C-alpha positions as a LaTeX table, in Angstrom:
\begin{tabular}{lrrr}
\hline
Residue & $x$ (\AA) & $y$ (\AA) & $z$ (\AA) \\
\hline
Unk1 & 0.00 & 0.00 & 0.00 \\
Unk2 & 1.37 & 3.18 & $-1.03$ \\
Unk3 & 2.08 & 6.10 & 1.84 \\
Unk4 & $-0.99$ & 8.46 & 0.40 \\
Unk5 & $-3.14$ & 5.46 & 0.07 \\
Unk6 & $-2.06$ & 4.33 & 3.90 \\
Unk7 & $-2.64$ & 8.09 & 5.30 \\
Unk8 & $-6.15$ & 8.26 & 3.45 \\
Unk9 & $-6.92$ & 4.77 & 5.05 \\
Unk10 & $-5.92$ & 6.07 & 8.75 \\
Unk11 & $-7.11$ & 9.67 & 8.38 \\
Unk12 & $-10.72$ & 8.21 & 8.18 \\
Unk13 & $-9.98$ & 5.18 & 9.98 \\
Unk14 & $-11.44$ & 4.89 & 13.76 \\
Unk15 & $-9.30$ & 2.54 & 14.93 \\
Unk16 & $-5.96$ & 2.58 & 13.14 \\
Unk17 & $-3.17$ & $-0.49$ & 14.24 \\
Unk18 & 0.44 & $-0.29$ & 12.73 \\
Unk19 & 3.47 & $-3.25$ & 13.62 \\
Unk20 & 1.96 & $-4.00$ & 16.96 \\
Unk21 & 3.97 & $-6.79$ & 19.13 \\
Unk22 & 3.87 & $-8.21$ & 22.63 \\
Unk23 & 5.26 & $-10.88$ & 24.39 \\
Unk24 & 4.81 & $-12.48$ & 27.50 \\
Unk25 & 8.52 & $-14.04$ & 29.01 \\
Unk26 & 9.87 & $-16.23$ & 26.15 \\
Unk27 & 6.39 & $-16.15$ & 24.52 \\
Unk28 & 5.26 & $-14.03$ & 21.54 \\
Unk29 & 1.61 & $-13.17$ & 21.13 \\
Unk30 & 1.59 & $-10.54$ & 19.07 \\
Unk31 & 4.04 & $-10.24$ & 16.17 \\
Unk32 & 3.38 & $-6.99$ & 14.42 \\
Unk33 & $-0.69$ & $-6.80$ & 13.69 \\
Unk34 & $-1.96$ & $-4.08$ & 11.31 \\
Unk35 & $-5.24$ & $-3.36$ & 10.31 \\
Unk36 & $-7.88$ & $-0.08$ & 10.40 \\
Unk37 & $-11.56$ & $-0.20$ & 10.91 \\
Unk38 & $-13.82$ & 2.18 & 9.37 \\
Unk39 & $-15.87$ & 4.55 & 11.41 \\
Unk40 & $-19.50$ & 3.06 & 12.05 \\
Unk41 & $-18.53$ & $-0.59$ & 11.06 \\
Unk42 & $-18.47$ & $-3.83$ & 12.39 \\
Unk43 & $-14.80$ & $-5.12$ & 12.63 \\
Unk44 & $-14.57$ & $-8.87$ & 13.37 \\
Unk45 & $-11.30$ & $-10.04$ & 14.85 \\
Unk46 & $-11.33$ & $-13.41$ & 14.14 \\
Unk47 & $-9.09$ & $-16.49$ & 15.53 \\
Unk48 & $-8.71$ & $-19.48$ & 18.00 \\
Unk49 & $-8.24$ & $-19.95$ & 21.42 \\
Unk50 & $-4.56$ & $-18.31$ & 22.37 \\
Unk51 & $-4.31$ & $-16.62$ & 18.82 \\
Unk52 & $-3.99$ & $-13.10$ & 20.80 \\
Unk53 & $-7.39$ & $-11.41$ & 20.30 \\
Unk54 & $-7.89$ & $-10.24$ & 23.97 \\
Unk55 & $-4.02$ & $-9.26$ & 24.31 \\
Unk56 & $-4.87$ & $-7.32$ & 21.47 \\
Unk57 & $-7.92$ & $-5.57$ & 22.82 \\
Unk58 & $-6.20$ & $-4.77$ & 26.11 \\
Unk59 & $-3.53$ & $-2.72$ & 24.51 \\
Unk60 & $-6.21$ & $-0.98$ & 22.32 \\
Unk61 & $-8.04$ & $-0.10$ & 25.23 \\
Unk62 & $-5.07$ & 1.09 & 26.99 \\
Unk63 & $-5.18$ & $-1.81$ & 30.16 \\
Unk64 & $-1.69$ & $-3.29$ & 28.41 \\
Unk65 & 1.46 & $-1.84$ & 26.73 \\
Unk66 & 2.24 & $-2.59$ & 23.54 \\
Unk67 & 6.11 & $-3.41$ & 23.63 \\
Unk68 & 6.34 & $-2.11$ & 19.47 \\
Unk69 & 4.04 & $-0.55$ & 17.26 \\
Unk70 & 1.24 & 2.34 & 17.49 \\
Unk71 & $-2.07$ & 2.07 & 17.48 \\
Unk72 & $-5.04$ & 5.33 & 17.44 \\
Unk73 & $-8.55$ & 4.89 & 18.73 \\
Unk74 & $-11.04$ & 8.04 & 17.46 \\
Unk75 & $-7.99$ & 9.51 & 16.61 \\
Unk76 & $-5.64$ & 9.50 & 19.87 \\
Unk77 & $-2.76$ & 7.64 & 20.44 \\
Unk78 & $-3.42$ & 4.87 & 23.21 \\
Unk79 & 0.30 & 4.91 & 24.42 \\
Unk80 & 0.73 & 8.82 & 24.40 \\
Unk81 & $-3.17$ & 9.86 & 25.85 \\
Unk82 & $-4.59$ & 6.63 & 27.35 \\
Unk83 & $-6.91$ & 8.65 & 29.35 \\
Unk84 & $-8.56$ & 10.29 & 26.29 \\
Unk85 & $-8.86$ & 7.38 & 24.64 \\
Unk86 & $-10.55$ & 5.39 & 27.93 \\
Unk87 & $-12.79$ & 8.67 & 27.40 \\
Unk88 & $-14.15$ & 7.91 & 24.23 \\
Unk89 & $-14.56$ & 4.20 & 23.91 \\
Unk90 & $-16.33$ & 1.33 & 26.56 \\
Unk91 & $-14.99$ & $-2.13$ & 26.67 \\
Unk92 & $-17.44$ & $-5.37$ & 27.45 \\
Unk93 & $-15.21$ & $-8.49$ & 28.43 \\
Unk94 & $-16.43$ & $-11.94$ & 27.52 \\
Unk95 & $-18.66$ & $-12.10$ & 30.70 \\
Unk96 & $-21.38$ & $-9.84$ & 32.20 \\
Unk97 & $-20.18$ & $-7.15$ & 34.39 \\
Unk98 & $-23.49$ & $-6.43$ & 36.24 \\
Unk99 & $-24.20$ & $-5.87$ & 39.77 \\
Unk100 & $-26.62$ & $-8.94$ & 40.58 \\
Unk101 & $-27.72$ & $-7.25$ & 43.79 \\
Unk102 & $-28.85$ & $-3.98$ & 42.11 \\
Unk103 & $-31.67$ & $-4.05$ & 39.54 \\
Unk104 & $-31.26$ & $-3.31$ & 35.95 \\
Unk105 & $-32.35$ & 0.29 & 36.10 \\
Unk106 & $-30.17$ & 0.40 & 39.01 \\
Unk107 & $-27.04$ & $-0.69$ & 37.12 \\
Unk108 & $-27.19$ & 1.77 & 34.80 \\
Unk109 & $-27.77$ & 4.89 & 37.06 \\
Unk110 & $-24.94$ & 3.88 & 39.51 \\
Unk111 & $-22.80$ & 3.66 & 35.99 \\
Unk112 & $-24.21$ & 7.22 & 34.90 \\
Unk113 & $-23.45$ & 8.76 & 38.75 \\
Unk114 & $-19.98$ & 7.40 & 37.83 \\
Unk115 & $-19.26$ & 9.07 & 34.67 \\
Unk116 & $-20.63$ & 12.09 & 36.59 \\
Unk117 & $-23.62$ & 12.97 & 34.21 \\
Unk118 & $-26.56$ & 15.03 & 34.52 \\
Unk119 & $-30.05$ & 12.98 & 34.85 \\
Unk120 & $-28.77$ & 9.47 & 35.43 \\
Unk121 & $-32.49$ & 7.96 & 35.75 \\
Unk122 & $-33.50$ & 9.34 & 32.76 \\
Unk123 & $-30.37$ & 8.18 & 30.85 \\
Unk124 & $-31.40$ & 4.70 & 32.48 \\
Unk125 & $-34.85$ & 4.85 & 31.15 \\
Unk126 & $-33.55$ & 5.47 & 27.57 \\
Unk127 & $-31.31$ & 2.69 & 27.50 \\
Unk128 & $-33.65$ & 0.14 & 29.29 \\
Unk129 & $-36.03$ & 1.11 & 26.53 \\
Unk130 & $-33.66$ & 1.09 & 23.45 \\
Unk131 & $-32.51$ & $-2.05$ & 24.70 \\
Unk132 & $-35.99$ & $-3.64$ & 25.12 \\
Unk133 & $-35.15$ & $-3.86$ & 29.37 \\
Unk134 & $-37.87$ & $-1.65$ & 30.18 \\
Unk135 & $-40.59$ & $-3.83$ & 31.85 \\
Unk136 & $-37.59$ & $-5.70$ & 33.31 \\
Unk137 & $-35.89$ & $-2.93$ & 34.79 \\
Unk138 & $-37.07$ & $-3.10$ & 38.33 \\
Unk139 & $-35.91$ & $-6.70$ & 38.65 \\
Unk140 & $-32.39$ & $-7.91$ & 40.38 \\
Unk141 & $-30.18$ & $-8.58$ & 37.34 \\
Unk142 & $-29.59$ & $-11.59$ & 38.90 \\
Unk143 & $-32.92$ & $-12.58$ & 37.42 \\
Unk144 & $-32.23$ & $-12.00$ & 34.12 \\
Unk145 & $-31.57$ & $-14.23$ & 31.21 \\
Unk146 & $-27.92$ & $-14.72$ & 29.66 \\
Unk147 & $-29.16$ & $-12.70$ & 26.38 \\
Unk148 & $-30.97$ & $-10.26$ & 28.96 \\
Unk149 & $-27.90$ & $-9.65$ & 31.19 \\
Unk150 & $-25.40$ & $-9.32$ & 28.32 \\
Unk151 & $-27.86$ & $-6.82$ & 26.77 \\
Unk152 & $-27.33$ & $-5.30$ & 30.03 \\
Unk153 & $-23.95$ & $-5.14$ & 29.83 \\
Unk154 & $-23.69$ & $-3.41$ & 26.78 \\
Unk155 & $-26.35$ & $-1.24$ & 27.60 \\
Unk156 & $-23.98$ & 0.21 & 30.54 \\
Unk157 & $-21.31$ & 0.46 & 28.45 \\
Unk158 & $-22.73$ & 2.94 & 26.14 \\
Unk159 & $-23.60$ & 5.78 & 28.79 \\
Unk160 & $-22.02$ & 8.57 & 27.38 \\
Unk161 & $-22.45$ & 7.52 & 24.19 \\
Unk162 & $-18.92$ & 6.44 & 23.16 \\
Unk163 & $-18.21$ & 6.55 & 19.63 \\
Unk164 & $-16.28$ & 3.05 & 19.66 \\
Unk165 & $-17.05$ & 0.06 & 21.40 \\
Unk166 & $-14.91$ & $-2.92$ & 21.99 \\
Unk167 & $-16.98$ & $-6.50$ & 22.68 \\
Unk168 & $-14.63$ & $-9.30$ & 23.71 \\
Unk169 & $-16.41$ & $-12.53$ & 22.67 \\
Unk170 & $-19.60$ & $-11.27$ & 23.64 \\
Unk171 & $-21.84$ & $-14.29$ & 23.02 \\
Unk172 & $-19.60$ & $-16.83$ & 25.15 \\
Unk173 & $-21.79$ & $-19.21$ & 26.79 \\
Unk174 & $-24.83$ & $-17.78$ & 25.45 \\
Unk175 & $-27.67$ & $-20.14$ & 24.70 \\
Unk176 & $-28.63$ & $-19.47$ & 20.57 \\
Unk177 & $-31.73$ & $-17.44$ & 21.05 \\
Unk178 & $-29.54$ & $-14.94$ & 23.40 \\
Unk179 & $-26.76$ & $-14.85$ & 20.78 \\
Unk180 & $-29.87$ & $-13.88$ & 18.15 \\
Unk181 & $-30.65$ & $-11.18$ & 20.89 \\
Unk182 & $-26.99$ & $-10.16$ & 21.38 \\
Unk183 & $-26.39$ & $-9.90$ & 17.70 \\
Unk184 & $-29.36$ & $-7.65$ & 17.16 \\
Unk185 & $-28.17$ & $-5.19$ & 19.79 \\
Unk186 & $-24.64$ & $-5.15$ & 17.80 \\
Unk187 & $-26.78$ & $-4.20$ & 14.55 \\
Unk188 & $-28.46$ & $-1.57$ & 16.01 \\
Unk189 & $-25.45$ & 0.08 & 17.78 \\
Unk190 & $-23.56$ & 0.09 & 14.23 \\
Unk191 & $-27.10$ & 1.45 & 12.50 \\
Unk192 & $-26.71$ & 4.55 & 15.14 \\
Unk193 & $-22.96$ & 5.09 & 14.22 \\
Unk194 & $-21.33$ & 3.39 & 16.98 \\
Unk195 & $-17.61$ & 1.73 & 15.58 \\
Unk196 & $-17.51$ & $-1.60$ & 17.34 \\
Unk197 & $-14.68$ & $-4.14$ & 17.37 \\
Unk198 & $-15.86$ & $-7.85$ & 18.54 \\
Unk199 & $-13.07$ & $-10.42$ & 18.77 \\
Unk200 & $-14.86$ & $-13.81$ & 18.18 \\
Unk201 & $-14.26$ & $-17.42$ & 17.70 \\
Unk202 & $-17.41$ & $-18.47$ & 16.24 \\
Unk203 & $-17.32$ & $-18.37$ & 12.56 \\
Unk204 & $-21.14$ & $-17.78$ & 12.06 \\
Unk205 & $-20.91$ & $-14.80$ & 14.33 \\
Unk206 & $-18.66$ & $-12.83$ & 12.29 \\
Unk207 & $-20.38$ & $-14.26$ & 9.12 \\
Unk208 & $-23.69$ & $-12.93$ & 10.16 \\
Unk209 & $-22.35$ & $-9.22$ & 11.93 \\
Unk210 & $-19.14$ & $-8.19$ & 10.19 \\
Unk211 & $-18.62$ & $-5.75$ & 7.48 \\
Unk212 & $-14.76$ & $-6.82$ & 7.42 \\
Unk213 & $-13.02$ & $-9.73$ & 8.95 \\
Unk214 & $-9.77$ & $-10.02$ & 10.59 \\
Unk215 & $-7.83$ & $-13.36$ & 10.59 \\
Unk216 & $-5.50$ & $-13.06$ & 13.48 \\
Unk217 & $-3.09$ & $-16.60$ & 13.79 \\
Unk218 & $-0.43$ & $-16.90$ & 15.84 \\
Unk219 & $-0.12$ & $-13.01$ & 16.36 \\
Unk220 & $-0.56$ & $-12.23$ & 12.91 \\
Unk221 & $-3.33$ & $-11.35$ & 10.62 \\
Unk222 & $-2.74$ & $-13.36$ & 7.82 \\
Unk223 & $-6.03$ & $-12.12$ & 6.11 \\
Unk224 & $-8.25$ & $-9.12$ & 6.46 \\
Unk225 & $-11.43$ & $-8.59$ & 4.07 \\
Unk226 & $-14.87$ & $-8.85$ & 3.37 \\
Unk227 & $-16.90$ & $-11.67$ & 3.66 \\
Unk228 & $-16.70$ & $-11.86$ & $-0.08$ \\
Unk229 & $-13.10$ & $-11.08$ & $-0.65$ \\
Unk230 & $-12.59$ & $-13.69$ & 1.65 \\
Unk231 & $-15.20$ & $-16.71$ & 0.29 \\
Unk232 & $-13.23$ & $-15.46$ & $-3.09$ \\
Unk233 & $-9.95$ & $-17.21$ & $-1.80$ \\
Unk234 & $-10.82$ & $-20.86$ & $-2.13$ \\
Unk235 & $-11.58$ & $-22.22$ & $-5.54$ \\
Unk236 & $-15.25$ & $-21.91$ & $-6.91$ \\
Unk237 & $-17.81$ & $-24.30$ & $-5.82$ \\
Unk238 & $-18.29$ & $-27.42$ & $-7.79$ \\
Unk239 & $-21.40$ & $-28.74$ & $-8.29$ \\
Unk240 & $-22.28$ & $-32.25$ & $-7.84$ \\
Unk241 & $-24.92$ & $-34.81$ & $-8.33$ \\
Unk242 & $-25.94$ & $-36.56$ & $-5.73$ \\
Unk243 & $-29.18$ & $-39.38$ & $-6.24$ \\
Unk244 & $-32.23$ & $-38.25$ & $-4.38$ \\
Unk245 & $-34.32$ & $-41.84$ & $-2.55$ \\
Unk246 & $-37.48$ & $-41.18$ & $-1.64$ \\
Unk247 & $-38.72$ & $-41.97$ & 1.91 \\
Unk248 & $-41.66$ & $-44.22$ & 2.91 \\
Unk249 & $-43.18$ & $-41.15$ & 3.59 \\
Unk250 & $-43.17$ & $-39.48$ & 0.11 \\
Unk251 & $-43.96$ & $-43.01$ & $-1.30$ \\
Unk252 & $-47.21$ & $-43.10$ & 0.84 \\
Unk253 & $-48.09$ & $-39.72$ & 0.65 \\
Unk254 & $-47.81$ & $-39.59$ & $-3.43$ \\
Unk255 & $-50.34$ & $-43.17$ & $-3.18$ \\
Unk256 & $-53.18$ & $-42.77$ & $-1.24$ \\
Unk257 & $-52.76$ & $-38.60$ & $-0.69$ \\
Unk258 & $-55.48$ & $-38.08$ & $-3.54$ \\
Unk259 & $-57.54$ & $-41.26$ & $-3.04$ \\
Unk260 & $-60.70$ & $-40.69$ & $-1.24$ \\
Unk261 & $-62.71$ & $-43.22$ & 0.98 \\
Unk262 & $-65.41$ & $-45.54$ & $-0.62$ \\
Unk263 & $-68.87$ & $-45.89$ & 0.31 \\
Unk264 & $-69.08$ & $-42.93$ & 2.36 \\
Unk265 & $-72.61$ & $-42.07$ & 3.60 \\
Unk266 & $-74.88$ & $-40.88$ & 0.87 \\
Unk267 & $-72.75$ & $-42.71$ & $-1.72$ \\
Unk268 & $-75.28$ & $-46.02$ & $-3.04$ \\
Unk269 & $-75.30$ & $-48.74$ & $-5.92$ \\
Unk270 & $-73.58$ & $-47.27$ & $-9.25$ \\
Unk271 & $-72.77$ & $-44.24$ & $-7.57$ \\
Unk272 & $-70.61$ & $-46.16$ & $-5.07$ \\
Unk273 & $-69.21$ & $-47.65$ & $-7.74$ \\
Unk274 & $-68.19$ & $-45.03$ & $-10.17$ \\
Unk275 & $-66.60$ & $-43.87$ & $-7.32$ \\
Unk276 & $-64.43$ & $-46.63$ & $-6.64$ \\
Unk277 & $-63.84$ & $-46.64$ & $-10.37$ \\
Unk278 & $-63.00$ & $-42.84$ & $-9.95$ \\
Unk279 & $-60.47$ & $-43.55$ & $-6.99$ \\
Unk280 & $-58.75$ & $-46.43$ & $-8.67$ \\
Unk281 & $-58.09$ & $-44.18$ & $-11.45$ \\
Unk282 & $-56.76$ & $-41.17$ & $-8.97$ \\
Unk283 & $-54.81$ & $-43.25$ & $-7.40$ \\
Unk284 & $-52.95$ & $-44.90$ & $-10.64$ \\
Unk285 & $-52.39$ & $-41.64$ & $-12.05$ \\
Unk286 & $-51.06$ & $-40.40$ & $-8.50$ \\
Unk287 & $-48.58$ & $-43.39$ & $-8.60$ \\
Unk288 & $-47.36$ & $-42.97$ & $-11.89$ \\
Unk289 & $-46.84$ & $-39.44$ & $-11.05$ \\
Unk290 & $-44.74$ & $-39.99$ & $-8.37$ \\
Unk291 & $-42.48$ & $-42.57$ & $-10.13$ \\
Unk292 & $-42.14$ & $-39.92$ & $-12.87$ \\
Unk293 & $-41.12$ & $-37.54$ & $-10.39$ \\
Unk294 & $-38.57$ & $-40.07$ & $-8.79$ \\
Unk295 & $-37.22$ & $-40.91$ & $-11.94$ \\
Unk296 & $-36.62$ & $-37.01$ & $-12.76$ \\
Unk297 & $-35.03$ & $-36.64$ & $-9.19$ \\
Unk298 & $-32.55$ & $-39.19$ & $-9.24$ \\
Unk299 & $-29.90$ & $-36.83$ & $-9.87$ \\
Unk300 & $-30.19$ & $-33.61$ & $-7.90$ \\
Unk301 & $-27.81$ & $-30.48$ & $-7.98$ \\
Unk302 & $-26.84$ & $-30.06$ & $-4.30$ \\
Unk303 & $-23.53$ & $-27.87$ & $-4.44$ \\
Unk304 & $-21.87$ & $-30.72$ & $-2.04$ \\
Unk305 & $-19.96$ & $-34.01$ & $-2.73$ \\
Unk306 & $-22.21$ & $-37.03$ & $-2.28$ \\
Unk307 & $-20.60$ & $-38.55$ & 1.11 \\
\hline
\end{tabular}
């Protein structure tokens, strides 16, 4: 990347990393990472277990030096004015921070006194009823649902409306209808402007959030892109034929589906039996139907190799 093209890219970048490298004793974690996000976008750093995300996040929210490299968040250096930058972003770790003994409303106003802000219960209210908490709100978080009290969570991080937000593995040991929830609120917070950063491990969660993915292995990224640019990477899909048995069920289903009973009340002498006549012929013609239709789906496109 040429030096205009990498100013351009940072200038307008909200979070902008350059060369950075850490190591722990004898062990490397990071080993020079680069990579911007754009303002109001969903970054997804993806990698295993160990691969450095969290190390990572720590030094972008200023909780861990960097031993080489710079990094900006919302334009401000995190070495050179940590404070700003704590200022103008929120972090959410991988598990709820909520006070179970307070209530939800609760949370949030002791968060607002806090950050020393004017009108903390009505902040509260706003954010209990963006985040679909109202009518729970008096309850003891320690009430609440996983999705509910991770909603929580990021609720309270976003008083005073920080322009980036960092979620560490958010959806850890969610159930899948509170990752649906959690996912949702990440939508919505990107919708309104907000820059987040989610370090993840499960592929379908950066599939169905990200607007750019970040490959991070063994303190590298060794790919950053789009879904797309990514997918583009491996060879084209091949398509395959694969032969299509019918089950028991279809078999019976296609027989006797269109055949009606015989000799039901009201039916009598030849009108019983043009019925019967009527059925047998139904039911022939629905039989030979569904053998055509076998026949024709013996070999159907799937897009996967026949196992």
């Amino acid at each position: 990347m040429s030096a205009t093209m990498t100013e351009t890219a940072t200038s307008t970048a909200a979070i902008s990393v350059r060369g950075i490298q850490k190591s722990f004793t004898d062990v490397e974690v990071l080993r020079g990472v680069d990579f911007d996000v754009e303002a109001g976008s969903i970054f997804a750093l993806l990698g295993s277990n160990g691969a450095g995300k969290t190390t990572l996040v720590r030094i972008l929210t200023t909780l861990l030096r960097a031993d080489a490299g710079t990094a900006t968040v919302h334009g401000l250096d995190v070495a050179e004015k940590p404070g700003d930058v704590r200022a103008a972003i929120s972090l959410t770790g991988q598990f709820a921070a909520v006070d179970e003994v307070l209530t939800g409303r609760e949370n949030l106003i002791l968060v607002a006194k806090l950050r020393h802000l004017k009108n903390p219960g009505a902040i509260a209210d706003d954010l209990l009823a963006r985040f679909s908490l109202t009518d729970a709100g008096k309850r003891k978080a320690s009430t609440y649902s996983g999705g509910m009290r991770r909603r929580l969570d990021i609720a309270m991080s976003l008083i005073g409306d920080p322009p980036v937000i960092f979620l560490d593995e958010p959806t850890t040991g969610l159930d899948p209808q509170a990752r649906i929830e959690v996912w949702d609120t990440v939508k919505r917070l990107a919708g309104q402007g907000t820059t987040v950063l989610l370090t993840t491990q499960y592929l379908d969660e950066a599939e169905q959030l990200a607007d750019r993915i970040a490959i991070l292995h063994k303190g590298t990224i060794i790919q950053n892109g789009t879904l797309d640019e990514l997918k583009s990477l491996l060879p084209a899909a091949k398509v395959e034929y694969v032969e299509k048995q019918p089950t028991l069920e279809e078999v019976f289903l296609a027989l006797v589906g269109g055949a009606g009973e015989v000799g039901e009340a009201g039916d009598a002498g030849g009108a019983g039996e043009t019925a019967e006549v009527g059925d047998a012929a139904a039911t022939a013609a629905t039989a030979e139907e569904a053998t055509n239709e076998y026949r024709a789906e013996r070999a159907v496109p799937s897009g996967k190799e026949a196992r």
